[in-house]
mmCIF file of C-alpha atoms in Angstrom:
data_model
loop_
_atom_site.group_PDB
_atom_site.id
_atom_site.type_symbol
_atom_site.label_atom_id
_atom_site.label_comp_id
_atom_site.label_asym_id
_atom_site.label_seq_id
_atom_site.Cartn_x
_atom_site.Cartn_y
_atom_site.Cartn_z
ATOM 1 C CA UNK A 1 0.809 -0.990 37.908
ATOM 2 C CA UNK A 2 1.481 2.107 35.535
ATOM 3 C CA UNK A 3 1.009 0.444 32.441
ATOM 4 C CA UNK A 4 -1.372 1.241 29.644
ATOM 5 C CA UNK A 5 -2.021 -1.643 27.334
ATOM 6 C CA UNK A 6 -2.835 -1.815 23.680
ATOM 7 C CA UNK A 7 -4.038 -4.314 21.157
ATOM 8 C CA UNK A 8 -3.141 -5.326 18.655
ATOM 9 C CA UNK A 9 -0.080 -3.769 17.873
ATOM 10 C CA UNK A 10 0.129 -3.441 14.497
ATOM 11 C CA UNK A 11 -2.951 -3.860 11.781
ATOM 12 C CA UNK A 12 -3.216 -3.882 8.475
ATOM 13 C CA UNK A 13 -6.757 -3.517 7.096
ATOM 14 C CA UNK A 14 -8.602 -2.461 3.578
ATOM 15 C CA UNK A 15 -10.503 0.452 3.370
ATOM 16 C CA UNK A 16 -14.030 -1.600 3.403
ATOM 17 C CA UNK A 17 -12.992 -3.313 6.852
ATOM 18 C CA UNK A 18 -14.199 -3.107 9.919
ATOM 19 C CA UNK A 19 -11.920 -3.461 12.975
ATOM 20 C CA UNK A 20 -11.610 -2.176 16.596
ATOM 21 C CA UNK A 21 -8.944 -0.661 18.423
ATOM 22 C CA UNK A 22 -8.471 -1.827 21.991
ATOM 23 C CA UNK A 23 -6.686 0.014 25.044
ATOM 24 C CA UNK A 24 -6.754 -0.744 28.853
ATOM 25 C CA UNK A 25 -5.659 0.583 31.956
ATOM 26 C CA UNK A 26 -5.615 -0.920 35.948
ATOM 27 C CA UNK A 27 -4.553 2.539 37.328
ATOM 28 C CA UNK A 28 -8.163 3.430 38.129
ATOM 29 C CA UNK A 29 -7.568 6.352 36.086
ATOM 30 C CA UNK A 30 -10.952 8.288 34.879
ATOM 31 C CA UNK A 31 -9.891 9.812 32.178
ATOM 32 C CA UNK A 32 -8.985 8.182 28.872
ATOM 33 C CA UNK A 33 -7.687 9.792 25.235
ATOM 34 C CA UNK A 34 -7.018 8.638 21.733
ATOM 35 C CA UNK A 35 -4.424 9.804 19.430
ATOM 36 C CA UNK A 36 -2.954 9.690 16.136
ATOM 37 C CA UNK A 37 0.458 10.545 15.623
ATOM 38 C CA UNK A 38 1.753 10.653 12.016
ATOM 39 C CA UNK A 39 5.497 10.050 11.273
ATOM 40 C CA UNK A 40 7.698 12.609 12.714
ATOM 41 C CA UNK A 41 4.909 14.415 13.973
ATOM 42 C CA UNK A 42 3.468 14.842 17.566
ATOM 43 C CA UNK A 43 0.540 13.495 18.945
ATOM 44 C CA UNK A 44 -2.551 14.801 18.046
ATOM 45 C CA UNK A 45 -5.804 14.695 20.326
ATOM 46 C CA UNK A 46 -9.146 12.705 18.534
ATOM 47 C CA UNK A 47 -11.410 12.174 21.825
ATOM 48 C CA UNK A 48 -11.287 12.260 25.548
ATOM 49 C CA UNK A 49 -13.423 10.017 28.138
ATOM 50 C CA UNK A 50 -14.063 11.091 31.275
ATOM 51 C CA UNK A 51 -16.113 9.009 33.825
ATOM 52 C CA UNK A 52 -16.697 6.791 30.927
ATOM 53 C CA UNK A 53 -18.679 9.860 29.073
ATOM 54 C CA UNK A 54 -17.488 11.661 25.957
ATOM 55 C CA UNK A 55 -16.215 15.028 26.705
ATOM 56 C CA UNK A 56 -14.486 16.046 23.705
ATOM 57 C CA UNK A 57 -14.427 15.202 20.302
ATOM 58 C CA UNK A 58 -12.141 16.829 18.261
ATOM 59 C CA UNK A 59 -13.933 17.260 14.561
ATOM 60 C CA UNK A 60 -12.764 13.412 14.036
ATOM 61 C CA UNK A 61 -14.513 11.744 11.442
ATOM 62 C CA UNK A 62 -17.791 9.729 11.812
ATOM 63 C CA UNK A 63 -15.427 6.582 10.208
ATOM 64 C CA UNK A 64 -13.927 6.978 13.563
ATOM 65 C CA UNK A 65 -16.146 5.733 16.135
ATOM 66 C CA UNK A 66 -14.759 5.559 20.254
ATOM 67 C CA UNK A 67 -16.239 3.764 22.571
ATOM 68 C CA UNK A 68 -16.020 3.175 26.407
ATOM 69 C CA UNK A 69 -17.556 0.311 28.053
ATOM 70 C CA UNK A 70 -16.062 0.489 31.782
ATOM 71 C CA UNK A 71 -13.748 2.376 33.694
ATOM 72 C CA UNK A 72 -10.522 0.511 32.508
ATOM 73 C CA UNK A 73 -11.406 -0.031 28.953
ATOM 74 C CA UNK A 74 -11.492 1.891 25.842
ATOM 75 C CA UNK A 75 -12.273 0.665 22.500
ATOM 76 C CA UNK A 76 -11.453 2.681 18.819
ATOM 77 C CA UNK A 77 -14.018 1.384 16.024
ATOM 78 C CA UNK A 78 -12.316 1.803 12.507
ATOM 79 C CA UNK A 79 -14.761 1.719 9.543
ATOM 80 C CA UNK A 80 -14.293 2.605 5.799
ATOM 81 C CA UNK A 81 -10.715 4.090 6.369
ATOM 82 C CA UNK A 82 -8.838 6.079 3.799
ATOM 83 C CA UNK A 83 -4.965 5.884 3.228
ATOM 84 C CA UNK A 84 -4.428 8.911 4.757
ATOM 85 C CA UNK A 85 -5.254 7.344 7.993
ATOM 86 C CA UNK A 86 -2.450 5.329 7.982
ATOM 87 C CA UNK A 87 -0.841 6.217 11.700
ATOM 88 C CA UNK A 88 0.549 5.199 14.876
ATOM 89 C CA UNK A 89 -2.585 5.125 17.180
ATOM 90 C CA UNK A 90 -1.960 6.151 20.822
ATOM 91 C CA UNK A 91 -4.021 5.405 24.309
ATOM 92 C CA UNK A 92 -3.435 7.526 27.041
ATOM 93 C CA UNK A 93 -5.091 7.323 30.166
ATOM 94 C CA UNK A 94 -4.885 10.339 33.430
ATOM 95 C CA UNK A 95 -6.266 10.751 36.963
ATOM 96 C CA UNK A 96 -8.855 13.309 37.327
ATOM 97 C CA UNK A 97 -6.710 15.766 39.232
ATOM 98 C CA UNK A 98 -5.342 18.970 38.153
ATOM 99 C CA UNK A 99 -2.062 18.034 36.250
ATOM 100 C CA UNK A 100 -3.542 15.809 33.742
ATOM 101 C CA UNK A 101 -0.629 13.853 33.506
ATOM 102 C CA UNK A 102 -1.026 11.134 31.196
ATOM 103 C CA UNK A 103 0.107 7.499 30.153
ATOM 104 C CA UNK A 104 0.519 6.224 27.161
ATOM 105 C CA UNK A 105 0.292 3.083 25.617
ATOM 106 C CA UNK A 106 2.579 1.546 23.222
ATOM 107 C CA UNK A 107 0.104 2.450 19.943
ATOM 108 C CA UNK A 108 -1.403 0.462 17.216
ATOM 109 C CA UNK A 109 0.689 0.394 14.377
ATOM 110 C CA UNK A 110 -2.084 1.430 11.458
ATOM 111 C CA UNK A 111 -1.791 0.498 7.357
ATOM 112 C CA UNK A 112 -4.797 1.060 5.401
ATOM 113 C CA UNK A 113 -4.470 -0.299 2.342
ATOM 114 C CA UNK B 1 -4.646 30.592 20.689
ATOM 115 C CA UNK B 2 -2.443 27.921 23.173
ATOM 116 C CA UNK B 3 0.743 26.541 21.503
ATOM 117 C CA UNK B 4 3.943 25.138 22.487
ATOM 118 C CA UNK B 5 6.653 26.007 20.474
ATOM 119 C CA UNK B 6 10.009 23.776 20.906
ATOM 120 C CA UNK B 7 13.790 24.102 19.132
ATOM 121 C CA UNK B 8 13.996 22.535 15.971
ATOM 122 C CA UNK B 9 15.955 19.357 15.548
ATOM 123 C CA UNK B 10 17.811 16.767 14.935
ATOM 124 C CA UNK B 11 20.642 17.577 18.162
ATOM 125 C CA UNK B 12 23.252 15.359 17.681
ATOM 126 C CA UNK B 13 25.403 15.559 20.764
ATOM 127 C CA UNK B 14 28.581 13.628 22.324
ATOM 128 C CA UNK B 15 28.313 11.371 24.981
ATOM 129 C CA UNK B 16 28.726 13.328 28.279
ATOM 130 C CA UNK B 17 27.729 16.622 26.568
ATOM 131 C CA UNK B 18 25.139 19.095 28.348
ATOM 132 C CA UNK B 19 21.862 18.777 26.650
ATOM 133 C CA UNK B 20 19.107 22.220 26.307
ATOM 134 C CA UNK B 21 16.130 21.665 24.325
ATOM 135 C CA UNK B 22 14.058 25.214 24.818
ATOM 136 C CA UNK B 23 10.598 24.905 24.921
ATOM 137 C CA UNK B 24 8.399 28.070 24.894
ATOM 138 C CA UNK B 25 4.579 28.247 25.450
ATOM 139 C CA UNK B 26 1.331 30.262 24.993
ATOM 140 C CA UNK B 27 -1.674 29.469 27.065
ATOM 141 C CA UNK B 28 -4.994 30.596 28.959
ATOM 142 C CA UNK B 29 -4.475 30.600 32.451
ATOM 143 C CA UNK B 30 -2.296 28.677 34.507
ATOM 144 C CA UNK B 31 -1.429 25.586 32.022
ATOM 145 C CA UNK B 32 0.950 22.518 33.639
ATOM 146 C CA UNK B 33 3.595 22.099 31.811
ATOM 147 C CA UNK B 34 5.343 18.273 30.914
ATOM 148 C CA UNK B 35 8.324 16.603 28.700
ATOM 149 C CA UNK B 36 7.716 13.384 27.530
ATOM 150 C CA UNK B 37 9.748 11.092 25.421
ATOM 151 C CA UNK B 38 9.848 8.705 22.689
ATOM 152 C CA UNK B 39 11.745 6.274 21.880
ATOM 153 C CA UNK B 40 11.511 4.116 18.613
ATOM 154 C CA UNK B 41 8.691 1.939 17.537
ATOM 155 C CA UNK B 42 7.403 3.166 21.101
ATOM 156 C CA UNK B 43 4.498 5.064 22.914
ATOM 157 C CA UNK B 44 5.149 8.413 24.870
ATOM 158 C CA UNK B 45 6.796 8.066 28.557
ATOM 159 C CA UNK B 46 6.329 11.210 30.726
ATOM 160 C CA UNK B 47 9.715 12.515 31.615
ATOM 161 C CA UNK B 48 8.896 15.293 33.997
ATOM 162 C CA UNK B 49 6.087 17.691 34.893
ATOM 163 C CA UNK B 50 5.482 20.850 36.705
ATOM 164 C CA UNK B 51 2.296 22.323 37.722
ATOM 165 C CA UNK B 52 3.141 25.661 38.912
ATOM 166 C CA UNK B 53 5.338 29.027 38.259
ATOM 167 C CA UNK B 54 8.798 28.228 39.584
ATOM 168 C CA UNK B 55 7.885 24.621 40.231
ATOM 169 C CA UNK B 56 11.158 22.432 38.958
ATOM 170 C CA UNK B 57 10.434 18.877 37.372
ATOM 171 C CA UNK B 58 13.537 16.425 37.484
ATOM 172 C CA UNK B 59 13.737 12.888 37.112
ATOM 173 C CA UNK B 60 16.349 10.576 35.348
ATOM 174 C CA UNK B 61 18.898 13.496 35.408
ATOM 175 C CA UNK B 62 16.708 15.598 33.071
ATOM 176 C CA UNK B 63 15.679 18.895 34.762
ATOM 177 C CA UNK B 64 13.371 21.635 33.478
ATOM 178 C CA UNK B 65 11.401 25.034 35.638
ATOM 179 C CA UNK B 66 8.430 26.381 34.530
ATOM 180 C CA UNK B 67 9.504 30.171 34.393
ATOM 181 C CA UNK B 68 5.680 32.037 34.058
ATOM 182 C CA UNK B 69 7.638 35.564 33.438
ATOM 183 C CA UNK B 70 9.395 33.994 30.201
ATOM 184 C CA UNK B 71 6.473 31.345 29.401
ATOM 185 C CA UNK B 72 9.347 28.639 29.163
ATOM 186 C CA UNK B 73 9.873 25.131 30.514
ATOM 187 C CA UNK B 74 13.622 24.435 29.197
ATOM 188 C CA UNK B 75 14.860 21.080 29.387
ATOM 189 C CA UNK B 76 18.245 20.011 30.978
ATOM 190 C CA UNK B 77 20.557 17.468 31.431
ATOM 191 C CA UNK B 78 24.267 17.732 32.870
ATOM 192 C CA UNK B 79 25.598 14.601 30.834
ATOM 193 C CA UNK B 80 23.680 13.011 28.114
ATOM 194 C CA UNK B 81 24.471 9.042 27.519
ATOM 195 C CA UNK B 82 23.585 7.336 23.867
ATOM 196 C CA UNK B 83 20.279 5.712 25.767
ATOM 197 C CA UNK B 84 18.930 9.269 25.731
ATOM 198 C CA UNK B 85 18.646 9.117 22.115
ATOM 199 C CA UNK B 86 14.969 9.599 21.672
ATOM 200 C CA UNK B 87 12.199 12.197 20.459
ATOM 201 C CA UNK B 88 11.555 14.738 23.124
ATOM 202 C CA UNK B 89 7.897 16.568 23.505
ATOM 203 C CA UNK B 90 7.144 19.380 25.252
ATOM 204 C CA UNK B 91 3.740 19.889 26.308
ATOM 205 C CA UNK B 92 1.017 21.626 28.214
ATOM 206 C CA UNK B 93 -2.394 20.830 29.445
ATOM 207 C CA UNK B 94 -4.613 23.494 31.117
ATOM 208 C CA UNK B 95 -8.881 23.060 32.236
ATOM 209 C CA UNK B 96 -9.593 26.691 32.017
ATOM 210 C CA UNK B 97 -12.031 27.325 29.571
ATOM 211 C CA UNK B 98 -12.028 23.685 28.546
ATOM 212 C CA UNK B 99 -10.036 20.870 28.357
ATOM 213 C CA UNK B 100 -6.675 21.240 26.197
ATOM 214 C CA UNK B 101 -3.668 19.431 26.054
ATOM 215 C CA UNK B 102 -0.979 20.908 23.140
ATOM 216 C CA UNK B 103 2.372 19.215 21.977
ATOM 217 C CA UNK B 104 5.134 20.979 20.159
ATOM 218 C CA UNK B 105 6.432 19.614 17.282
ATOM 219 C CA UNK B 106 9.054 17.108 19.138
ATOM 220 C CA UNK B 107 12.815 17.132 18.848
ATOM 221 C CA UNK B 108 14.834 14.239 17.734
ATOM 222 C CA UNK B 109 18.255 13.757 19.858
ATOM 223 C CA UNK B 110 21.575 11.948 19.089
ATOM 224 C CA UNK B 111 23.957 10.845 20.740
ATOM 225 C CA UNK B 112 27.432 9.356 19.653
ATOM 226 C CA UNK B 113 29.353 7.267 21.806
#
């Protein structure tokens, strides 16, 4: 199984919501990543799990809030979102070898409105 | 600081044409270098990796060699078909001085039957 999955896939929330982001992988991969990826743009890094601890957070905002409560799940936590954040959200997910090759999920489809 | 820099698009090709996107790097250490792809509406597949100088990734007819002397990892393909039409990203992840993982920009190819 090589398949990263990711729910919901598309959600459409106001900007004084709350709502969660969820990814998960069988692979029994260590390492897991969120990113946003505007239109026409490439992916760009927010935070990285590994072993289920935060290693890198990069300068997201506080309004963005990961989470990871076991080895195959990770969880995004979306609260007080501006327009601008309007995106396709991506999971990825890597063994803890060298390469770092990862797999994505299909994305969350974001609209803040 | 690391980037990866990649030929601007759109390519519109011909079915059956030979297909070059150039993809050129900067990086600490000894980064491994990867193409991914996306198609519509979908998350990033990895194409093809390669983890060392001279090391050759190829799968699905798509070929690329991560040449250290010209920091490039060129991607190939002898005979494009109009299911190849996708966004292509070039990447590289290295651990040496810290985790990073760069994309270039992405380039969008067509092809016409």
């Amino acid at each position: 199984d090589t398949e990263v999955t990711q729910t919901p896939k598309h959600l459409v929330m106001g900007m004084t919501n709350k709502k969660s982001l969820k990814c998960e992988q069988h692979m029994g991969h260590r390492a897991m990543y969120w990113y946003k990826q505007k239109a026409k743009k490439p992916p760009e890094l927010m935070f990285v799990y590994s072993y289920e601890k935060l290693s890198i957070n990069e300068s997201v905002p506080s309004r963005f809030s990961p989470e990871c409560p076991n080895s195959s799940l990770l969880n995004l936590h979306l609260h007080a979102l501006q327009p601008e954040d309007s995106a396709l959200y991506l999971c990825a997910s890597s063994s803890p070898t060298r390469t770092h090759e990862q797999y994505f999920g299909p994305g969350t489809r974001l609209t803040v409105t | 600081g690391d980037s990866v820099t990649q030929m601007e698009g759109p390519v519109t090709l011909s079915e059956e044409a030979f297909l070059t996107i150039n993809c050129t790097y900067t990086a600490t250490g000894y980064p491994s270098l990867f193409w991914y792809v996306q198609y519509p509406g979908e998350g990033l597949q990895l194409l093809l990796k390669a983890t060392k100088a001279d090391d050759k990734g190829s799968n699905k007819g798509f070929e690329a060699t991560y040449r250290k002397e010209t920091t490039s990892f060129h991607l190939e393909k002898g005979s494009v078909q109009v299911s190849d039409s996708a966004v292509y990203f070039c990447a590289l992840t290295r651990n040496t001085g810290g985790f990073k993982t760069i994309f270039g920009a992405g380039t969008r190819l067509f092809v016409k039957a």
